[in-house]
Phi, psi and omega in degrees: 000134180282127176255143169252171182214169168213121178214129178224034187278346181236172189290337183271010180315134186308126176063019183068015182239316181161151177272127185240340181251321182198144181287134174302331180289347184108002181282128178281160176304323179302309180295317181302315182291322177294325177293322174302318182291325176299313179298319178300316178297319179296322177297318179298317177301316182295327179297327177277330183286325187301310179298331177292317178297321180295332177276002179083013179279157183263131175269127182311133182296335176294325177291317178302314182299320178297312181299317180299312181293325179293317176300315182297323180301327185270000178289152184304137175062033176255293189230131182234014188266115185302310183299323179300317180294320180295318178297317181296321178296318179298319179294324180299325179293321178296316179298316181300315182293324177301313182286325180300322181290338181265334188287150177296153178291150180169185177271115180250150180292169186299326179300330179279314186284341179301137173246136183298137176286168189277325187249161179303315182301317180292321179298317180294323177296317180294331187300342179307318183293343183265356184296149181304321186260012186301315179278092188301321186270007181297138176306124184302331180286324175296314179300317181299314181290322176300316180296317181300315179296315181299315183289325173300318180297321178298318178298316179301319183297326180295316179291321179298318180300313181297317181293318182297325180299331176250031168080020179237141175204170176237123179300326180298314179294317181303319179287327183296328177309313184286318182298315183288320180295324177292320183298322183279003175246004189260113183286353181272351184282140179274169175304316181300317181294326178287326175297316177299321179295321177296320178292324176295324176299323175298315177301316182291331177293317175299315181300312184291326177293324179290325177293318179293321177300316179296319179299309183294317184283333176289317185280322188244008183070169181288136177302148174220163188302136181213132175276135183238128177286131181252012175248168190271158178239156180295143172117167180300151184206160171229133177259129180248122183244167179101208188235350194276100185296329181295321177298318179299316181300312181300318180294319179299318179298317186280346180258357183302132176076009183256006178073024179252130175274137177250127176247142169275164178212146174058232185287358179274349181311315183298348179304329182297339180285339185275121180305325182291346178252320184285353176295340176280112188294341181272005168277092198257352180172190179240137183253134171070203187230222185285164188305326189286354178259007189298326184296324176284316188287330179272357187304104174065022181291148184275044179203186185252160179231136175242121177260122187256333179222217181278173183114011180276130173250165181307119184289135176283155179300335184289347178221008183303324184282352183239012178259133179233147178236162177208173185061227182266008181283142178193152172213141180311127173081002178264137185294135184245136176258114188273158174280134180270169181307324185273016177069023174241179179225154178252110184264017184308315186298315181290326179295312180299319181296319180297319179294317180299320182289337172088333174083188182289148186270336178213163179279142168267160176297135183295141168226129186245144171236163186252131175233178169101025179257061173294180184300324182296312181293311184298318182284347174290344177257017187304318182299315179299315183296313183297316179298317182297324178292314182296326180277000179079012180279326174251119184270323190202152173247137175239128169262112180240112182179189184127195182276141176265169179204178188265344187294150177299164178101350182274354176293343175311316186291323176295311183299318180300311181299318181296328185270352179299126183301157186295342181264024179236153180252139176250123171259134180227155180206164179064185190277356173302337183292340180296346178291338185212004189282359176258002178278160179268120180251349179070202184233164172217132181051036176080001179248152173299140179287335177252114179249116180273109183267358169128211183280180182298325179294345178279013164305332176300319178296318180301318180294316180299319180294313182297316182292323179295320178293319179300317178299316182297324180269007180052049179219189175252168186303322183288349178261359178286155172284071188222132175234134178253123180241104187257134169257130181248151176221305182234201194280342174291327176294328177294316178299317180297316180298313179297325178298312181295321179294319183295338177273002175081019181282127186247163171075022179286149172261136182231134180200184005281339176227168177271150182302137179296335183274358177271115180285160181306320181291322179292321177299316180300320177300315181294323178294313182294320187274321188239005179052037181288138186235132170291145179296151174242256173249156181302317182299311183295314183294322179294314180300314180298320180298316183285328178293317183299327184289335186275000000 
């Protein structure tokens, strides 16, 4: 039977509108529809959880963890494994029944009263009711805001998952999963109430990023400047991709003394800034560039790859046998490393495979880039920065970063960075930085002009830096000589964007295209309220940014 689908949650949505036959990300209609059904089940779970929360009852953290992981599973480029989705759906039904038995009696919406069917075929048939476009007559602005809240929530869940893995969480965020999921299923909410919910998602995004920042910096210390070799070295190796620092730490512990080189990849590059990770001498460099080039870069390499969070593309046959996944990442037939009861993992299989493959045969000439300018490090230079601004040596700050993608039009970000004048500082984060982080930017006022503040969740660092500078100049963030140029791709970028908006940051540039799920009226609201601007040309946007500052 031919299945159709509808998904418009990421920037590569077909024709800028939505994928209807097959996901550009590699998601089949079957997987897409099962993911819709997972979200539908989560909404139903939330309908039972909300009245319990209102009565002051505590929702079991195992249930929270399930909801968080289920949301994360449906984020772009995470999981493509059919069996994993079927298992998750079965578990969702158990969770739903547990809460249903505790919740007060009353009239609950269909997402709550629905019971999961027994077979895969029936589940896919049922998934029609869970589709984004199922309610044909729904007000497009309501649909747009519901989608915005949901995608923000997916981004939050990814950060929440990482923090929880190293023993940190926020009760406020944990409760918000249920509150927001119930809200986007509630037909009584007005546009204004949904706008407020989107802003609350922004607040929760800031909260979860601060919890993750605390988790990472408590466990691995505050990042500090570190030069990272971006060329290869001789010997067996494992490449670690994604965002999860704890997975990298466990692997480093288990490979110590075994003659295996560990490379970071993609969003794992900032790991080199953390003293608690770079103390392992066999963490020797970063391999390749941003996630969307992995099929070429992993092609037939003589070593192993570990994918820890999202960023997985359809694996080619030339490296399928040496690719391993963990956490909620999955693809049919790809080996998975499971979490053990004691919250650790056994990486023996990937280690043995890396030794067997033998690794690179010779060293390339070293080329180094600099990472490690989180908020703690950057603000340790606050006096220098403030003096340089007052003396006219630093004219403007640009935050250029976000998620990268494969579609044309993203060279804008490279061009923008290259054209930033020499008396300006560039702060960068997330994998958007691979467009320009190997270029030479030199220094200004004794500081590197390009400061890598970390992963996408380190949008939190950018905010901490901006607010501290605003305080020093006795002004607000919007009056600083600061421009934010964001590239968006998936739902963590949505969470980051909502976080910045909830903090009242105005005048951001967003590209390379605007999200398909933002309706014209919602876009107008964002323009009117936050002066958000779609990118135009690098020259024009740069000129406007510098003019406004003067």
